[in-house]
Amino acid sequence: MGNNQFTHLQVASGYSFKYGTSQPHQLVERAAQYGMSALALTDRNGMPGAIRFSKACEEFGITPILGVNLSFIQKRYRVTLLAQKGKLSSLYRLLSAVNMDNKENVLTLDLLKRFSCYSRDVLVMHGPESALANAIIARKNNEALSIFNSTKELFADQVIECVSQLARSESKYSTTNAARLFGFAQSNSIDALLTNAVRMLNPSDAPVADVLDASRKLVLISDKTIDRVNAEAYLKSASDMQALADEIAVAAGARDGRALLRTTQDWATRAGLSPRQDVGIGGIHLPEPIVLGAANHEQLASQLQQRCESQLANKYRANLIQTATSRLAEELATIRHLGFESYFLTVTNIAQSAKAKGIRVAARGSGAGSIVCYLLGISGVEPLSKGLLMERFCSVLRNSLPDIDIDVESARRLEIYDDVFSAYGDDDWSRPNNQSRCATVSMVETYRARSAIRDVGSALGITPTEIDLLAKNLPHIRSKNIGRAVETIPELKRLNLNTPMITAAIALATKLDGLPRHLAMHPCAIALSDLQLQDFAPIEQNPGGYPMLQFDKDDVEDIGLLKLDVLGVRMQSAISYTLAEIARTEEKSVDIDTIPFDDKATFDLVKSTRTLGLFQVESPGQRELVGKFAPDSFNDLIIGISLFRPGPVKGDMISPFLETRQGFQTRPFIHADLEEILKETEGVVVFHEQVIKIISTVTGCSLAEADEKRRDLGSREGQQEVCDWFYSLGLARGYPQKVVDRVWQILRDFASFGFCKAHAAAFALPTYQSGWLKTHYTAAFIAGLLTHDPGMYPKRLIVDEARQWGIAIAPVDVNESDSTYRVERTTELTQEPYVAPNTKSSGQTLSLPDARGYAIRMSLADVRGISIQEVENIIAGRPYLDLADFVYRANVSAPTTEALVNIGAFDKLNGVSKTGINRRDLYIHLAELQKVTTKAKQVSAAQLTFELKPTSVEKLGLPDVTAEEQLQNELDTLGTEVTSHVLAPYVEFLNSIGVKKSAQLIQERSGASVLVVGVKVALQTPPIRTGQRVMFLTIDDGFGCNDLTFFQDSQAQYAHVIRSSTLILARGVVRKTGPRGISLRATGAWDLNEAFNRWLAKAN
Amino acid sequence: MAIFEQMFEYSDLEPTALTGADGVVAHEGIPIEFFYKGRAFHVHSLLTKWKETNPWWKQVGSSQGLPEVEEKIFWRVEAAPVGTVNTFEIEFNEATKTWQVRPTSRGK
């Protein structure tokens, strides 16, 4: 050799959790700077950094070498395995076998023998931590030899790894010990090589290493606990390593270190990998045709075609079939070109098997733009009528796999996982050749400001209170930004952060930025592949119970696996529950996926802004928006969802849209060719699809190319390139300069704010569906909301909302209530349902739900402190004759029974209103019963029935529970009022000072100053255009919600009230913003109780 | 383990060898001569060398920010005062099978 080359074969990055101090690409970059031609990554216990490392190597022109350092035979001894060129799959599979066998990652002799078909392809280095080295140092040469020989046949090759970190002679990492190992190797004709057991990039990283060690071992940094003696474990240059080789060799009696260096280079050559061939970067792996029931690829393609075509007649009316057919042909051609048939069919099968179990499935994302997805039933949105594009989702110009996410009922999400694993997995990990084609995906948790400060603080011995104070006041920022945060955030400035200890801690925490801490399972991603899954990714057992790739989402994309996100969405559970309730109570089966999209009543509900419970449009900001622009169609919903995001808000896209829509300004005309594209959004560019179509129309390029250009607009260099290209083509095609200028301005300004219409359409679908259900089956829908709690509002508000539509609230009853909220019929008289008053500006009455005659029965599950078992017991023991019967038979704890008495769960049973017995009587009776029962448990059960007959309830003549106490009990026990609204005690006061009900505000003039009242429901500070802080307060008064906006001027005086009070009296100026849009600019806020007490005092 | 004799002759040394503050003379970072209790010593062999870093965590508090990582190199050597190692000529007479010893200078 002799050309001054050295390759580091033992290198730990930050993916050796809480051990390595640098990122893989930093190590690669340094090796490149040194002029090294190859570098190894041999993290401890796993290989999660492998893909990132290999990509960095490719970028810097270095050959990657991959390996893993793990426990061998016994936990306390470690060796390093290296993959041979062309045989990385064997290393991965061996590592997976170890991971799936035991949590401590020990490669036992038994595992080695069972999986020798893999280990025989793998190289092993016995370094200072190995049993072999231990025996040599202890001068037990015979034992050393026998250790070496015992595993000779089980590996491709073995080598002794000499390391000197210039530690003192007694240490494992001294030159003396390295020389001993080298000497032994020489005497026994065994190969020996040199590494530096690297864990740092620079010597100055030493304190970081110490903090990581201390944090891993949960100790304080001190002389006793520190692992390090010096800072030599860094990536040294070739000449430094050559000098070390000489020192070690000479100390062992040889002339120089040339033999060591030569062997090191030999092994580096044997272990050099190709990022593309070996590591699999840039590859694509989809489930094979045979898994999907086709003999070969041809058959698979025709299966896809046939399944799509068979649905054309179902889903398209005669007038659209022609267009649909040709669109389908285009998409199938694209899919064929890319070879992605398996992708679509796999996702379809997963969705269909879920639906077959009755689980609701809805695709989200750009997949909604594909007609193939629509015909296969993956997406419920029809793409042609909405101008959605396949190219946005999947195009021949982008040969990475498209991304499909599916929303499913949150409660049943794991059933889908189980399904996928039983169809595509193989749970026998005890033998080679596991046939798994699926696994979950990992997610690397990294150090951020709070976690960094905590670990550093503990390691340095800063008191827990100080650490807490600092950590809690740090926002969720990157730890490298701590320094700046300390200088700018007022809460932090107040703390005394200038002590040397704290400044040192902050400096250290900053250095921890972005270092991996832990490998967790991604909450919703599943990866699928062909049988080569485990050839290109190692697997480990995750505590969640599913086999997990050690790679994360980005890595999975780099090696081309099919990644599916299965998101649990509570709204889908709520919809599913609603449908079940409808079936139960109306004996009608509603197919929510086939309802017409033009139901006027549904849009009336949306226009009324009474959208609580409607997925995506229930926030105060959204309610204001729909109030302003009064959506009339499904497409309008899509536009509304796309507009209400920080981008369009900041970019001032909403006002021009609304003003044109409401007729206050005319739509700007740019060019006839663009009219069709911009018509639906009144000339404002809202959707990615519009950007794509505009680019394609003006330049004449294909839609696929236009999408590429759209993506390029995202970077500054990209913008410049696209600009030049756009101008040259646009002008060449004859568009006037002014037009090209104007269009370019629009593209440049708005391309980054646009939203994918397919995404929005996918969101709009459950919005519309929930709206339709709320309109036509209000009680069942609200029962679903209460049971699954999917939205942003507390239950008491949903209960209020039910009353608005005339629904009665049936209290908790031990004989009637279930574990969920149930719909009942009732003859109870309820309040008149909300009727949106006719306003001059809207000019029309809206038809809104009238759900009188229905009641929602409160659920047992929401009783505070009740356990699932108790709920089941109560239901199992029904019917109960009276309180005594319940106490004896229901098997429910005393506190729960008391709570039930307090909220009136026994009222009906014991005939409370009829017989003049009141709750206090019941309460006393319960106490007596409990005494008797306790006594009974002390006596034999057989005697119970004869001697301990329960007393009957006596009318004791005590005053009944007051309305206030009743209310308080309900709030405490159920978290919501049932019998009366929490504002009920203040009604007289409120009427006397002229407080307006929320439902009446729409009748007020613009500019009028009104008083409103309510329970605080939400307080938000969303971003607005000018950058000033605005506070949105939502309060509920039992008749609806009042949304108050506090601008800068009113915040100072009233901020403390709106932050701390629950019952708020507020004053504001009415502003009409649209047909039903009401907004109140707040001019005052007071705590209701205080105001009430002052009024009382004055009255007396 | 007379490494130094292999490496270079003292007389060949140029005056550019560094002199340390404590009177240590080093060549290419390796100590070769030093003064100890007023006497000059020559280093004859290197036994071992190692490195240590400072316990930075003990130094937190003396200044702001993170203390620097400082390295120290340690050498364990065999050395003898200059002039105490002498050169001798030892003669063996093949005919009479006898030995003779006389001191001499290094040069020849």
PDB file of C-alpha atoms in Angstrom, chain A residues 29-228:
ATOM      1  CA  GLU A  29     -17.411  15.296   5.767  1.00  0.00           C
ATOM      2  CA  ARG A  30     -14.366  15.186   8.028  1.00  0.00           C
ATOM      3  CA  ALA A  31     -13.166  11.932   6.488  1.00  0.00           C
ATOM      4  CA  ALA A  32     -13.510  13.530   3.067  1.00  0.00           C
ATOM      5  CA  GLN A  33     -11.493  16.530   4.240  1.00  0.00           C
ATOM      6  CA  TYR A  34      -8.769  14.127   5.337  1.00  0.00           C
ATOM      7  CA  GLY A  35      -8.722  12.658   1.858  1.00  0.00           C
ATOM      8  CA  MET A  36      -9.898   9.269   3.080  1.00  0.00           C
ATOM      9  CA  SER A  37     -11.513   7.050   0.487  1.00  0.00           C
ATOM     10  CA  ALA A  38     -13.778   5.080   2.805  1.00  0.00           C
ATOM     11  CA  LEU A  39     -15.386   5.300   6.233  1.00  0.00           C
ATOM     12  CA  ALA A  40     -17.286   2.867   8.439  1.00  0.00           C
ATOM     13  CA  LEU A  41     -20.317   3.475  10.630  1.00  0.00           C
ATOM     14  CA  THR A  42     -20.549   0.920  13.426  1.00  0.00           C
ATOM     15  CA  ASP A  43     -23.126   2.229  15.867  1.00  0.00           C
ATOM     16  CA  ARG A  44     -23.864   0.432  19.096  1.00  0.00           C
ATOM     17  CA  ASN A  45     -26.761  -2.024  19.236  1.00  0.00           C
ATOM     18  CA  GLY A  46     -28.417  -0.924  16.015  1.00  0.00           C
ATOM     19  CA  MET A  47     -28.035   0.659  12.609  1.00  0.00           C
ATOM     20  CA  PRO A  48     -30.591   3.470  12.428  1.00  0.00           C
ATOM     21  CA  GLY A  49     -28.073   5.868  10.885  1.00  0.00           C
ATOM     22  CA  ALA A  50     -27.123   3.605   7.995  1.00  0.00           C
ATOM     23  CA  ILE A  51     -29.102   5.286   5.237  1.00  0.00           C
ATOM     24  CA  ARG A  52     -28.199   8.836   6.193  1.00  0.00           C
ATOM     25  CA  PHE A  53     -24.587   7.802   6.442  1.00  0.00           C
ATOM     26  CA  SER A  54     -24.589   6.105   3.050  1.00  0.00           C
ATOM     27  CA  LYS A  55     -26.221   9.090   1.402  1.00  0.00           C
ATOM     28  CA  ALA A  56     -23.630  11.393   2.902  1.00  0.00           C
ATOM     29  CA  CYS A  57     -20.883   9.082   1.648  1.00  0.00           C
ATOM     30  CA  GLU A  58     -22.339   9.200  -1.813  1.00  0.00           C
ATOM     31  CA  GLU A  59     -22.463  12.967  -1.636  1.00  0.00           C
ATOM     32  CA  PHE A  60     -18.818  13.260  -0.575  1.00  0.00           C
ATOM     33  CA  GLY A  61     -17.515  10.557  -2.848  1.00  0.00           C
ATOM     34  CA  ILE A  62     -16.499   8.146  -0.091  1.00  0.00           C
ATOM     35  CA  THR A  63     -17.123   4.413   0.023  1.00  0.00           C
ATOM     36  CA  PRO A  64     -19.425   3.530   2.933  1.00  0.00           C
ATOM     37  CA  ILE A  65     -18.754   0.600   5.243  1.00  0.00           C
ATOM     38  CA  LEU A  66     -21.540  -0.518   7.547  1.00  0.00           C
ATOM     39  CA  GLY A  67     -21.424  -2.517  10.734  1.00  0.00           C
ATOM     40  CA  VAL A  68     -22.805  -2.798  14.221  1.00  0.00           C
ATOM     41  CA  ASN A  69     -21.209  -3.045  17.636  1.00  0.00           C
ATOM     42  CA  LEU A  70     -23.105  -5.333  19.976  1.00  0.00           C
ATOM     43  CA  SER A  71     -22.861  -7.747  22.874  1.00  0.00           C
ATOM     44  CA  PHE A  72     -21.411 -11.084  21.972  1.00  0.00           C
ATOM     45  CA  ILE A  73     -22.064 -14.383  23.755  1.00  0.00           C
ATOM     46  CA  GLN A  74     -22.432 -12.540  27.063  1.00  0.00           C
ATOM     47  CA  LYS A  75     -23.843  -9.114  27.690  1.00  0.00           C
ATOM     48  CA  ARG A  76     -20.617  -7.681  29.070  1.00  0.00           C
ATOM     49  CA  TYR A  77     -18.446  -8.535  26.099  1.00  0.00           C
ATOM     50  CA  ARG A  78     -18.819  -6.746  22.795  1.00  0.00           C
ATOM     51  CA  VAL A  79     -17.616  -7.228  19.242  1.00  0.00           C
ATOM     52  CA  THR A  80     -18.120  -5.335  16.010  1.00  0.00           C
ATOM     53  CA  LEU A  81     -19.674  -6.979  12.968  1.00  0.00           C
ATOM     54  CA  LEU A  82     -18.949  -5.593   9.503  1.00  0.00           C
ATOM     55  CA  ALA A  83     -20.843  -6.307   6.306  1.00  0.00           C
ATOM     56  CA  GLN A  84     -18.875  -7.707   3.417  1.00  0.00           C
ATOM     57  CA  LYS A  85     -19.182  -6.166   0.014  1.00  0.00           C
ATOM     58  CA  GLY A  86     -22.332  -7.525  -1.595  1.00  0.00           C
ATOM     59  CA  LYS A  87     -23.517  -9.138   1.619  1.00  0.00           C
ATOM     60  CA  LEU A  88     -25.093  -6.321   3.630  1.00  0.00           C
ATOM     61  CA  SER A  89     -28.372  -8.248   3.660  1.00  0.00           C
ATOM     62  CA  SER A  90     -26.791 -10.973   5.775  1.00  0.00           C
ATOM     63  CA  LEU A  91     -25.683  -8.469   8.374  1.00  0.00           C
ATOM     64  CA  TYR A  92     -29.133  -6.872   8.486  1.00  0.00           C
ATOM     65  CA  ARG A  93     -30.851 -10.225   8.844  1.00  0.00           C
ATOM     66  CA  LEU A  94     -28.470 -11.366  11.552  1.00  0.00           C
ATOM     67  CA  LEU A  95     -29.044  -8.131  13.450  1.00  0.00           C
ATOM     68  CA  SER A  96     -32.816  -8.497  13.059  1.00  0.00           C
ATOM     69  CA  ALA A  97     -32.574 -12.037  14.431  1.00  0.00           C
ATOM     70  CA  VAL A  98     -30.730 -10.749  17.488  1.00  0.00           C
ATOM     71  CA  ASN A  99     -33.188  -7.889  18.013  1.00  0.00           C
ATOM     72  CA  MET A 100     -36.221 -10.109  17.736  1.00  0.00           C
ATOM     73  CA  ASP A 101     -34.691 -12.645  20.084  1.00  0.00           C
ATOM     74  CA  ASN A 102     -33.735 -10.592  23.101  1.00  0.00           C
ATOM     75  CA  LYS A 103     -34.061  -7.029  24.298  1.00  0.00           C
ATOM     76  CA  GLU A 104     -30.446  -6.702  25.330  1.00  0.00           C
ATOM     77  CA  ASN A 105     -29.136  -7.204  21.807  1.00  0.00           C
ATOM     78  CA  VAL A 106     -26.863 -10.090  22.724  1.00  0.00           C
ATOM     79  CA  LEU A 107     -25.647 -12.239  19.862  1.00  0.00           C
ATOM     80  CA  THR A 108     -25.644 -15.520  21.746  1.00  0.00           C
ATOM     81  CA  LEU A 109     -23.877 -18.662  20.631  1.00  0.00           C
ATOM     82  CA  ASP A 110     -27.251 -20.258  20.094  1.00  0.00           C
ATOM     83  CA  LEU A 111     -28.365 -17.431  17.798  1.00  0.00           C
ATOM     84  CA  LEU A 112     -25.093 -17.607  15.961  1.00  0.00           C
ATOM     85  CA  LYS A 113     -25.560 -21.283  15.256  1.00  0.00           C
ATOM     86  CA  ARG A 114     -29.209 -20.978  14.283  1.00  0.00           C
ATOM     87  CA  PHE A 115     -28.494 -18.113  11.930  1.00  0.00           C
ATOM     88  CA  SER A 116     -25.103 -19.226  10.714  1.00  0.00           C
ATOM     89  CA  CYS A 117     -26.327 -18.934   7.127  1.00  0.00           C
ATOM     90  CA  TYR A 118     -26.145 -15.183   7.718  1.00  0.00           C
ATOM     91  CA  SER A 119     -23.177 -14.956  10.056  1.00  0.00           C
ATOM     92  CA  ARG A 120     -20.964 -16.831   7.617  1.00  0.00           C
ATOM     93  CA  ASP A 121     -21.188 -13.804   5.355  1.00  0.00           C
ATOM     94  CA  VAL A 122     -20.244 -11.392   8.106  1.00  0.00           C
ATOM     95  CA  LEU A 123     -16.835 -10.130   9.286  1.00  0.00           C
ATOM     96  CA  VAL A 124     -16.113  -9.765  12.991  1.00  0.00           C
ATOM     97  CA  MET A 125     -13.629  -7.554  14.842  1.00  0.00           C
ATOM     98  CA  HIS A 126     -12.586  -8.521  18.365  1.00  0.00           C
ATOM     99  CA  GLY A 127     -11.670  -5.227  19.999  1.00  0.00           C
ATOM    100  CA  PRO A 128     -10.720  -4.201  23.533  1.00  0.00           C
ATOM    101  CA  GLU A 129     -14.270  -4.888  24.788  1.00  0.00           C
ATOM    102  CA  SER A 130     -14.285  -8.481  23.583  1.00  0.00           C
ATOM    103  CA  ALA A 131     -13.890 -11.668  25.577  1.00  0.00           C
ATOM    104  CA  LEU A 132     -10.907 -12.509  23.388  1.00  0.00           C
ATOM    105  CA  ALA A 133      -9.120  -9.286  24.296  1.00  0.00           C
ATOM    106  CA  ASN A 134      -9.940  -9.811  27.937  1.00  0.00           C
ATOM    107  CA  ALA A 135      -8.362 -13.221  27.939  1.00  0.00           C
ATOM    108  CA  ILE A 136      -5.252 -11.964  26.161  1.00  0.00           C
ATOM    109  CA  ILE A 137      -4.770  -9.116  28.612  1.00  0.00           C
ATOM    110  CA  ALA A 138      -5.216 -11.530  31.490  1.00  0.00           C
ATOM    111  CA  ARG A 139      -2.452 -13.583  29.886  1.00  0.00           C
ATOM    112  CA  LYS A 140      -4.773 -16.541  29.454  1.00  0.00           C
ATOM    113  CA  ASN A 141      -3.526 -17.365  26.011  1.00  0.00           C
ATOM    114  CA  ASN A 142      -5.040 -20.802  25.804  1.00  0.00           C
ATOM    115  CA  GLU A 143      -8.428 -19.509  26.718  1.00  0.00           C
ATOM    116  CA  ALA A 144      -7.989 -16.731  24.182  1.00  0.00           C
ATOM    117  CA  LEU A 145      -7.171 -19.212  21.449  1.00  0.00           C
ATOM    118  CA  SER A 146     -10.104 -21.383  22.269  1.00  0.00           C
ATOM    119  CA  ILE A 147     -12.453 -18.374  22.176  1.00  0.00           C
ATOM    120  CA  PHE A 148     -11.075 -17.455  18.800  1.00  0.00           C
ATOM    121  CA  ASN A 149     -11.373 -20.959  17.424  1.00  0.00           C
ATOM    122  CA  SER A 150     -14.850 -21.605  18.759  1.00  0.00           C
ATOM    123  CA  THR A 151     -16.417 -19.118  16.392  1.00  0.00           C
ATOM    124  CA  LYS A 152     -14.046 -19.408  13.468  1.00  0.00           C
ATOM    125  CA  GLU A 153     -16.398 -21.446  11.291  1.00  0.00           C
ATOM    126  CA  LEU A 154     -19.364 -19.228  12.069  1.00  0.00           C
ATOM    127  CA  PHE A 155     -18.030 -16.028  10.526  1.00  0.00           C
ATOM    128  CA  ALA A 156     -16.610 -15.119   7.150  1.00  0.00           C
ATOM    129  CA  ASP A 157     -13.461 -13.948   8.866  1.00  0.00           C
ATOM    130  CA  GLN A 158     -12.217 -12.709  12.235  1.00  0.00           C
ATOM    131  CA  VAL A 159      -9.666 -10.101  13.178  1.00  0.00           C
ATOM    132  CA  ILE A 160      -8.173  -8.651  16.324  1.00  0.00           C
ATOM    133  CA  GLU A 161      -8.877  -4.954  16.640  1.00  0.00           C
ATOM    134  CA  CYS A 162      -6.085  -2.964  18.261  1.00  0.00           C
ATOM    135  CA  VAL A 163      -6.987   0.403  19.735  1.00  0.00           C
ATOM    136  CA  SER A 164      -4.780   2.834  21.550  1.00  0.00           C
ATOM    137  CA  GLN A 165      -6.323   5.958  22.899  1.00  0.00           C
ATOM    138  CA  LEU A 166      -3.124   6.769  24.758  1.00  0.00           C
ATOM    139  CA  ALA A 167      -4.622   5.897  28.094  1.00  0.00           C
ATOM    140  CA  ARG A 168      -2.503   4.908  31.084  1.00  0.00           C
ATOM    141  CA  SER A 169      -0.946   1.459  30.983  1.00  0.00           C
ATOM    142  CA  GLU A 170      -3.527  -0.258  33.146  1.00  0.00           C
ATOM    143  CA  SER A 171      -6.413   0.804  30.952  1.00  0.00           C
ATOM    144  CA  LYS A 172      -8.002  -1.192  28.154  1.00  0.00           C
ATOM    145  CA  TYR A 173      -7.208   1.632  25.753  1.00  0.00           C
ATOM    146  CA  SER A 174      -3.511   2.025  26.465  1.00  0.00           C
ATOM    147  CA  THR A 175      -0.696   1.496  24.004  1.00  0.00           C
ATOM    148  CA  THR A 176       0.574  -1.275  26.262  1.00  0.00           C
ATOM    149  CA  ASN A 177      -2.629  -3.263  25.963  1.00  0.00           C
ATOM    150  CA  ALA A 178      -2.919  -2.624  22.259  1.00  0.00           C
ATOM    151  CA  ALA A 179       0.601  -3.944  21.907  1.00  0.00           C
ATOM    152  CA  ARG A 180      -0.311  -7.089  23.821  1.00  0.00           C
ATOM    153  CA  LEU A 181      -3.212  -7.752  21.485  1.00  0.00           C
ATOM    154  CA  PHE A 182      -1.010  -7.139  18.489  1.00  0.00           C
ATOM    155  CA  GLY A 183       1.685  -9.393  19.911  1.00  0.00           C
ATOM    156  CA  PHE A 184      -0.780 -12.203  20.465  1.00  0.00           C
ATOM    157  CA  ALA A 185      -2.065 -11.816  16.928  1.00  0.00           C
ATOM    158  CA  GLN A 186       1.432 -11.996  15.507  1.00  0.00           C
ATOM    159  CA  SER A 187       2.419 -15.029  17.582  1.00  0.00           C
ATOM    160  CA  ASN A 188      -0.666 -16.949  16.544  1.00  0.00           C
ATOM    161  CA  SER A 189      -0.791 -15.904  12.886  1.00  0.00           C
ATOM    162  CA  ILE A 190      -4.061 -14.096  13.392  1.00  0.00           C
ATOM    163  CA  ASP A 191      -4.884 -10.905  11.494  1.00  0.00           C
ATOM    164  CA  ALA A 192      -4.786  -7.647  13.436  1.00  0.00           C
ATOM    165  CA  LEU A 193      -5.920  -4.205  12.409  1.00  0.00           C
ATOM    166  CA  LEU A 194      -6.039  -0.718  13.888  1.00  0.00           C
ATOM    167  CA  THR A 195      -9.024   1.465  14.752  1.00  0.00           C
ATOM    168  CA  ASN A 196      -9.558   4.412  17.024  1.00  0.00           C
ATOM    169  CA  ALA A 197     -12.924   3.390  18.583  1.00  0.00           C
ATOM    170  CA  VAL A 198     -14.269   6.764  17.475  1.00  0.00           C
ATOM    171  CA  ARG A 199     -17.204   8.376  19.250  1.00  0.00           C
ATOM    172  CA  MET A 200     -16.461  12.081  18.700  1.00  0.00           C
ATOM    173  CA  LEU A 201     -15.673  14.379  15.829  1.00  0.00           C
ATOM    174  CA  ASN A 202     -13.297  16.679  17.728  1.00  0.00           C
ATOM    175  CA  PRO A 203     -11.502  16.471  21.070  1.00  0.00           C
ATOM    176  CA  SER A 204     -13.552  19.495  22.150  1.00  0.00           C
ATOM    177  CA  ASP A 205     -16.687  17.309  22.064  1.00  0.00           C
ATOM    178  CA  ALA A 206     -15.478  15.651  25.260  1.00  0.00           C
ATOM    179  CA  PRO A 207     -17.920  17.430  27.612  1.00  0.00           C
ATOM    180  CA  VAL A 208     -20.818  16.349  25.390  1.00  0.00           C
ATOM    181  CA  ALA A 209     -19.644  12.747  25.641  1.00  0.00           C
ATOM    182  CA  ASP A 210     -19.522  13.098  29.412  1.00  0.00           C
ATOM    183  CA  VAL A 211     -23.063  14.464  29.590  1.00  0.00           C
ATOM    184  CA  LEU A 212     -24.326  11.637  27.388  1.00  0.00           C
ATOM    185  CA  ASP A 213     -22.590   9.018  29.535  1.00  0.00           C
ATOM    186  CA  ALA A 214     -23.929  10.550  32.714  1.00  0.00           C
ATOM    187  CA  SER A 215     -27.397  10.776  31.257  1.00  0.00           C
ATOM    188  CA  ARG A 216     -27.307   7.189  30.065  1.00  0.00           C
ATOM    189  CA  LYS A 217     -26.154   5.939  33.438  1.00  0.00           C
ATOM    190  CA  LEU A 218     -28.343   8.427  35.342  1.00  0.00           C
ATOM    191  CA  VAL A 219     -25.482   9.739  37.419  1.00  0.00           C
ATOM    192  CA  LEU A 220     -23.737  12.989  38.168  1.00  0.00           C
ATOM    193  CA  ILE A 221     -20.520  13.727  36.294  1.00  0.00           C
ATOM    194  CA  SER A 222     -17.682  13.120  38.726  1.00  0.00           C
ATOM    195  CA  ASP A 223     -14.289  11.475  38.878  1.00  0.00           C
ATOM    196  CA  LYS A 224     -15.887   8.217  39.861  1.00  0.00           C
ATOM    197  CA  THR A 225     -18.510   8.065  37.167  1.00  0.00           C
ATOM    198  CA  ILE A 226     -16.651   9.372  34.185  1.00  0.00           C
ATOM    199  CA  ASP A 227     -15.757   6.860  31.466  1.00  0.00           C
ATOM    200  CA  ARG A 228     -13.344   8.996  29.556  1.00  0.00           C
TER     201      ARG A 228
END
